[in-house]
PDB file of C-alpha atoms in Angstrom:
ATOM      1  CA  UNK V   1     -17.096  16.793  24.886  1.00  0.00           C
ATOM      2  CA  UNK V   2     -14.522  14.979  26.517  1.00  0.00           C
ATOM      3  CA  UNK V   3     -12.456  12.403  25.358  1.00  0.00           C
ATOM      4  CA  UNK V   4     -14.078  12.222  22.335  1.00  0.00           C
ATOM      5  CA  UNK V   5     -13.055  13.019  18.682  1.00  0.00           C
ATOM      6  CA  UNK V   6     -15.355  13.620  15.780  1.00  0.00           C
ATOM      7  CA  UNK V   7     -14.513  11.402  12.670  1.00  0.00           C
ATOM      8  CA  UNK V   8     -13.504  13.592   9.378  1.00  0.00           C
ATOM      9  CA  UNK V   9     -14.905  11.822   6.170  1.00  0.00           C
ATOM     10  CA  UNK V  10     -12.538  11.740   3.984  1.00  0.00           C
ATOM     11  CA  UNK V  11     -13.786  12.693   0.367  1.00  0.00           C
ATOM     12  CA  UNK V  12     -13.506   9.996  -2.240  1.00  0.00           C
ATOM     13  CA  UNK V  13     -10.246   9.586  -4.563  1.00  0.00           C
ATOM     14  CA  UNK V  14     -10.909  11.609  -7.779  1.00  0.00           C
ATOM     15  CA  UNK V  15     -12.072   9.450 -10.887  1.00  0.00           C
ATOM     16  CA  UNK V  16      -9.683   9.484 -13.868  1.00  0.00           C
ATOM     17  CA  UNK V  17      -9.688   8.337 -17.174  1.00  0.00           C
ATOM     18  CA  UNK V  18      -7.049   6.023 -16.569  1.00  0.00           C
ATOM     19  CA  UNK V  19      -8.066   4.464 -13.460  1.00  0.00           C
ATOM     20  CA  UNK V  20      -8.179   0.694 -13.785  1.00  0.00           C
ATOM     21  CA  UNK V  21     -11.738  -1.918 -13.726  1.00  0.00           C
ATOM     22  CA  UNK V  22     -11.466  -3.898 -10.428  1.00  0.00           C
ATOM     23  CA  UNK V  23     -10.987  -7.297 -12.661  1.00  0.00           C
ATOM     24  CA  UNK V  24      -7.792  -5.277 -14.339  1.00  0.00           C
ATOM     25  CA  UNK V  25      -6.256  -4.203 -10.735  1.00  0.00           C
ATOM     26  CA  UNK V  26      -7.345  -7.990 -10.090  1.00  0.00           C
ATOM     27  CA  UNK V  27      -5.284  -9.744 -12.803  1.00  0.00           C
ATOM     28  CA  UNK V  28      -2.397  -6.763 -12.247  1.00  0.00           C
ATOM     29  CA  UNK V  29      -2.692  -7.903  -8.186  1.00  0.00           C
ATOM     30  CA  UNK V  30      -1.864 -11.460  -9.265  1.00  0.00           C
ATOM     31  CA  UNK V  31       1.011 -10.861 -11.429  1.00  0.00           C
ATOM     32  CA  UNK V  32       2.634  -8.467  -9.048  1.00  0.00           C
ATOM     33  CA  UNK V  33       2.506 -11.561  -6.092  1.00  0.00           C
ATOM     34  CA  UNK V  34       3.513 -14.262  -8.627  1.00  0.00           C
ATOM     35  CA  UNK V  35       6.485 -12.083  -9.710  1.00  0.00           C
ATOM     36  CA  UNK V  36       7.267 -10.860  -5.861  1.00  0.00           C
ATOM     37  CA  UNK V  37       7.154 -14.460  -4.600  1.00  0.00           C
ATOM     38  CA  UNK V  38      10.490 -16.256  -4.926  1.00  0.00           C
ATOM     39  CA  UNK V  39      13.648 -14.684  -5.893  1.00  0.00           C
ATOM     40  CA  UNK V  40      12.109 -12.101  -9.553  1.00  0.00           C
ATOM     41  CA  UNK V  41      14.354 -11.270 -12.126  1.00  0.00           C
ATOM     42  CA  UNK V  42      16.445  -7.764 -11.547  1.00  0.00           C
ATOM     43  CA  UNK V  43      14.325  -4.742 -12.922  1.00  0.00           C
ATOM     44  CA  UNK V  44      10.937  -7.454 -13.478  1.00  0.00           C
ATOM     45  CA  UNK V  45       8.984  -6.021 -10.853  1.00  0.00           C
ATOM     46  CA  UNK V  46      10.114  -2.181 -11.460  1.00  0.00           C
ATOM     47  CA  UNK V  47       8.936  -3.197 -15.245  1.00  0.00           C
ATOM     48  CA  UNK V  48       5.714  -4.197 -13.633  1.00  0.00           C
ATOM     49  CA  UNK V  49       4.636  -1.278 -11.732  1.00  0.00           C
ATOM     50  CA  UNK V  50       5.686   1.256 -14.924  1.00  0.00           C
ATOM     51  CA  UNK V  51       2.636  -0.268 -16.573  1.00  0.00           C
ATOM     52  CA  UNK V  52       0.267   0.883 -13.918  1.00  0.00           C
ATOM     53  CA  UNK V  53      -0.909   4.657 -14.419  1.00  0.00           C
ATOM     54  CA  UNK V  54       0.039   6.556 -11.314  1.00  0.00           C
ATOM     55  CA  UNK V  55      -3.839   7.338 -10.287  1.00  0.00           C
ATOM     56  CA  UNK V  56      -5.027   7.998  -6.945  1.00  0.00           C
ATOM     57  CA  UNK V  57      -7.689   5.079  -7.108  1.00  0.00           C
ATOM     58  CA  UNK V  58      -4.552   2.735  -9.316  1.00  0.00           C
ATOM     59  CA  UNK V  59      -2.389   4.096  -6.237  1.00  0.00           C
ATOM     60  CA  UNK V  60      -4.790   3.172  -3.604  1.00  0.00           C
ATOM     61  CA  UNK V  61      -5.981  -0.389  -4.535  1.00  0.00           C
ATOM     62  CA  UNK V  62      -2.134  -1.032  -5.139  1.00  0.00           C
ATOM     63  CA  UNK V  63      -1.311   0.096  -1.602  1.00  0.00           C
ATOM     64  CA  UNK V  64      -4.187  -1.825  -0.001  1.00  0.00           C
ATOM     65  CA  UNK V  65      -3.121  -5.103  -1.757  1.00  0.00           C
ATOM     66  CA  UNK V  66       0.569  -4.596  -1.019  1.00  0.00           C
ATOM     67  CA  UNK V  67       0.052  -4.020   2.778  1.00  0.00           C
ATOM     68  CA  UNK V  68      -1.992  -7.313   2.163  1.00  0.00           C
ATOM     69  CA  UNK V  69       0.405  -9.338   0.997  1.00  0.00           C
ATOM     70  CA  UNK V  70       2.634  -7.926   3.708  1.00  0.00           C
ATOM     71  CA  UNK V  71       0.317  -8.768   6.319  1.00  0.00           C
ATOM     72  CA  UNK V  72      -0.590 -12.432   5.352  1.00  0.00           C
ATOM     73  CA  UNK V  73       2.954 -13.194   4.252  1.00  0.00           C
ATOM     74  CA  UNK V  74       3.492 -12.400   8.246  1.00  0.00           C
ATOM     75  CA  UNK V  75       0.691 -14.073   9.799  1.00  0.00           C
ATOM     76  CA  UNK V  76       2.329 -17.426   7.453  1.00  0.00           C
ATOM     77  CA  UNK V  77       5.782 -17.167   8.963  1.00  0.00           C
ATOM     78  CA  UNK V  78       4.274 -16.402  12.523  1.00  0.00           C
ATOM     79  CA  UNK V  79       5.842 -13.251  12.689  1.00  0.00           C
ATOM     80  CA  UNK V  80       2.402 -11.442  13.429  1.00  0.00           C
ATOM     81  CA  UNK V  81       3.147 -10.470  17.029  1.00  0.00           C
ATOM     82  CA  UNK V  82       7.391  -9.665  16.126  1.00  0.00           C
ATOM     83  CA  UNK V  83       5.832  -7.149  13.237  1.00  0.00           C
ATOM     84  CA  UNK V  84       3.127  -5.394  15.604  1.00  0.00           C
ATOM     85  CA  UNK V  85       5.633  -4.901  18.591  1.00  0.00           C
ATOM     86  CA  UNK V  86       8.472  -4.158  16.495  1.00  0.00           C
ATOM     87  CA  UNK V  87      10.006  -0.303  16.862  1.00  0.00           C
ATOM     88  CA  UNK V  88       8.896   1.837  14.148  1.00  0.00           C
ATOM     89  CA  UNK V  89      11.634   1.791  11.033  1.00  0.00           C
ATOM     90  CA  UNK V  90      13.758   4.783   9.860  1.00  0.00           C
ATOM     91  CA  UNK V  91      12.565   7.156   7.298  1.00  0.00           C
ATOM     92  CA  UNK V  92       8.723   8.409   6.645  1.00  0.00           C
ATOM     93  CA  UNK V  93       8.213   5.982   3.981  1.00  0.00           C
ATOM     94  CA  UNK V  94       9.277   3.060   5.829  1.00  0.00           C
ATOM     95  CA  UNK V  95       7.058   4.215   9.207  1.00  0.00           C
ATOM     96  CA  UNK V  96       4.273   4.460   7.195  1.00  0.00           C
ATOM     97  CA  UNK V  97       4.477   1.009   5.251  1.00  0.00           C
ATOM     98  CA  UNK V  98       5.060  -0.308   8.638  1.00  0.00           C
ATOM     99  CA  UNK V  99       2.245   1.088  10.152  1.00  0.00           C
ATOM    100  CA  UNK V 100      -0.226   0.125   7.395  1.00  0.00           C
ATOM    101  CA  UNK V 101       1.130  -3.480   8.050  1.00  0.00           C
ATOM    102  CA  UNK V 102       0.028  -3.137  11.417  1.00  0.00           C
ATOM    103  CA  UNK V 103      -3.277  -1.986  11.075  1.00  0.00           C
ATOM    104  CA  UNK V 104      -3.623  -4.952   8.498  1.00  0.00           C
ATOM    105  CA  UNK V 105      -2.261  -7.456  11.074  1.00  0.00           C
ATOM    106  CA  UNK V 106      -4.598  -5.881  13.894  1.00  0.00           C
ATOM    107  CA  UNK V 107      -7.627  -5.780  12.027  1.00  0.00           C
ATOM    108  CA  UNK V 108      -8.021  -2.373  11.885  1.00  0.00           C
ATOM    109  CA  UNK V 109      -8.373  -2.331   7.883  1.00  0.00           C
ATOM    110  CA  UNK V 110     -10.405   0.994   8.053  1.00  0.00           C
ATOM    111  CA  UNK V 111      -8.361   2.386   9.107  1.00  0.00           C
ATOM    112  CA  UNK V 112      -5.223   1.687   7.180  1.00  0.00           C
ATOM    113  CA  UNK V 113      -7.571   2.382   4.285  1.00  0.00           C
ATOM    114  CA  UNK V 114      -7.753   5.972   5.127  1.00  0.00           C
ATOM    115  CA  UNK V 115      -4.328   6.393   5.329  1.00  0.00           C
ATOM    116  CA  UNK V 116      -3.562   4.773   2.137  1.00  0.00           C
ATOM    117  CA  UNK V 117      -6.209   7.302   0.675  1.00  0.00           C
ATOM    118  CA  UNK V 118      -4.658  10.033   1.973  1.00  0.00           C
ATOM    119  CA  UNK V 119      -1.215   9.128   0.527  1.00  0.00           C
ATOM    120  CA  UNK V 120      -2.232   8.107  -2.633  1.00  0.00           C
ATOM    121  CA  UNK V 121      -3.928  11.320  -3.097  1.00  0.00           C
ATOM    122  CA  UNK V 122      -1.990  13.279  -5.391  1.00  0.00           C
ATOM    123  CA  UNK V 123      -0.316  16.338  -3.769  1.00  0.00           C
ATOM    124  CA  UNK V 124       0.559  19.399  -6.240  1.00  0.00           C
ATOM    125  CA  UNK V 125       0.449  19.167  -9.970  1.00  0.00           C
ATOM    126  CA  UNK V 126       4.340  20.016  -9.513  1.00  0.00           C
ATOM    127  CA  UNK V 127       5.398  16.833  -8.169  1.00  0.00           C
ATOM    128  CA  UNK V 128       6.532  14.164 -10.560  1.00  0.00           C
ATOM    129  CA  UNK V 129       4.547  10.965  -9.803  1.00  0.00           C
ATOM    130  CA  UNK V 130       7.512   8.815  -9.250  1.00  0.00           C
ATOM    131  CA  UNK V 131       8.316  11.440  -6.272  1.00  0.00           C
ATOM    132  CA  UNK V 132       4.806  10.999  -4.608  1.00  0.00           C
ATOM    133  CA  UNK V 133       4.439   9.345  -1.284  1.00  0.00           C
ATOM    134  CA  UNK V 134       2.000   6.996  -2.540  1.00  0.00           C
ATOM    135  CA  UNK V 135       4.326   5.991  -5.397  1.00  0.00           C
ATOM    136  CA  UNK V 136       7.247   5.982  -2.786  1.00  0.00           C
ATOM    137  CA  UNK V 137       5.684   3.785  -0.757  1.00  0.00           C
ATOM    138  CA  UNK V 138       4.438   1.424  -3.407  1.00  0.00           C
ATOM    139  CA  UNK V 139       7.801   0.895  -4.490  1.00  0.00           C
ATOM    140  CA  UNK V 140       8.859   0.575  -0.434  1.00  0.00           C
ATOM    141  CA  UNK V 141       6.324  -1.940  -0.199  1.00  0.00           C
ATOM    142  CA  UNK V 142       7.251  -3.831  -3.258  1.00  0.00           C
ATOM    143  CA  UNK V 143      10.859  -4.095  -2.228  1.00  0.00           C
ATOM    144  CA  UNK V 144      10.019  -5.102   0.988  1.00  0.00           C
ATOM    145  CA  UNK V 145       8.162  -8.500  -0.881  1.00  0.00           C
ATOM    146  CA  UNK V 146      11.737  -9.301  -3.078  1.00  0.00           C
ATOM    147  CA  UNK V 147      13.392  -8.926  -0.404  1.00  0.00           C
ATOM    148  CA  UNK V 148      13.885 -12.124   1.853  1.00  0.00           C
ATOM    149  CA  UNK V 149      12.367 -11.663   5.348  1.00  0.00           C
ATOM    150  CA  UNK V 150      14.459 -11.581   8.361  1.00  0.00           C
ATOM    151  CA  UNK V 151      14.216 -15.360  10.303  1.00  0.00           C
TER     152      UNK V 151
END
């Protein structure tokens, strides 16, 4: 068939024993903005994200509500439009927090979420989870919130 693709299903995250309840990630969520809003103390959000176990599901909702945040901290300053026609960033990490952004700002949420599942997927028991791309990009993300956005 032409110019079609078929859609892969991507299999659910694993379930862990440490994976958070959704009213824990909730509370965590809400912390994590208060303390990213306004000017945190040095190490207060890094002190933050070392209490949340590195899970793929802990991961995941931690992505989605980061590229949240992004996204409606952009549509407040107007910058929508300057973030979705913007040229991609340096580095993987940065292209892909970017583009997550984007499909947040777009409306496309579906599929940002299966990219965020796919990074926050743990890749071989021989990575350290501070080295993971989901973990690298949570803490790319997080930055990206303390740090004061471009006028």
């Amino acid at each position: 068939m032409l110019g079609t693709r078929r859609t892969h299903d991507d299999q659910p995250l694993p379930a862990h024993g440490d994976d958070w309840s959704a009213d824990r990630l909730s509370t965590f969520h809400r912390r994590l903005s208060v303390a990213a809003s306004g000017a945190p103390a040095p190490g207060q959000v890094d002190t933050l994200l070392d209490e949340v176990p590195t899970t793929p599901r802990n991961v995941a909702a931690l992505l989605e509500h980061l590229v949240d945040e992004h996204a409606r901290r952009a549509r407040e300053a107007g910058r929508s439009r300057a973030v979705v026609s913007s040229p991609l960033p340096e580095g993987a990490v940065a292209r892909v927090g970017h583009l997550l952004v984007v499909r947040w700002l777009t409306r496309r949420h579906a599929m940002g979420r299966r990219v965020i599942r796919r990074v926050a997927h743990s890749p071989a028991a021989v990575t350290a989870p501070s080295e993971r791309t989901g973990w690298l990009l949570v803490r790319h993300l997080t930055d990206g919130l303390t740090t004061p956005a471009p006028a």
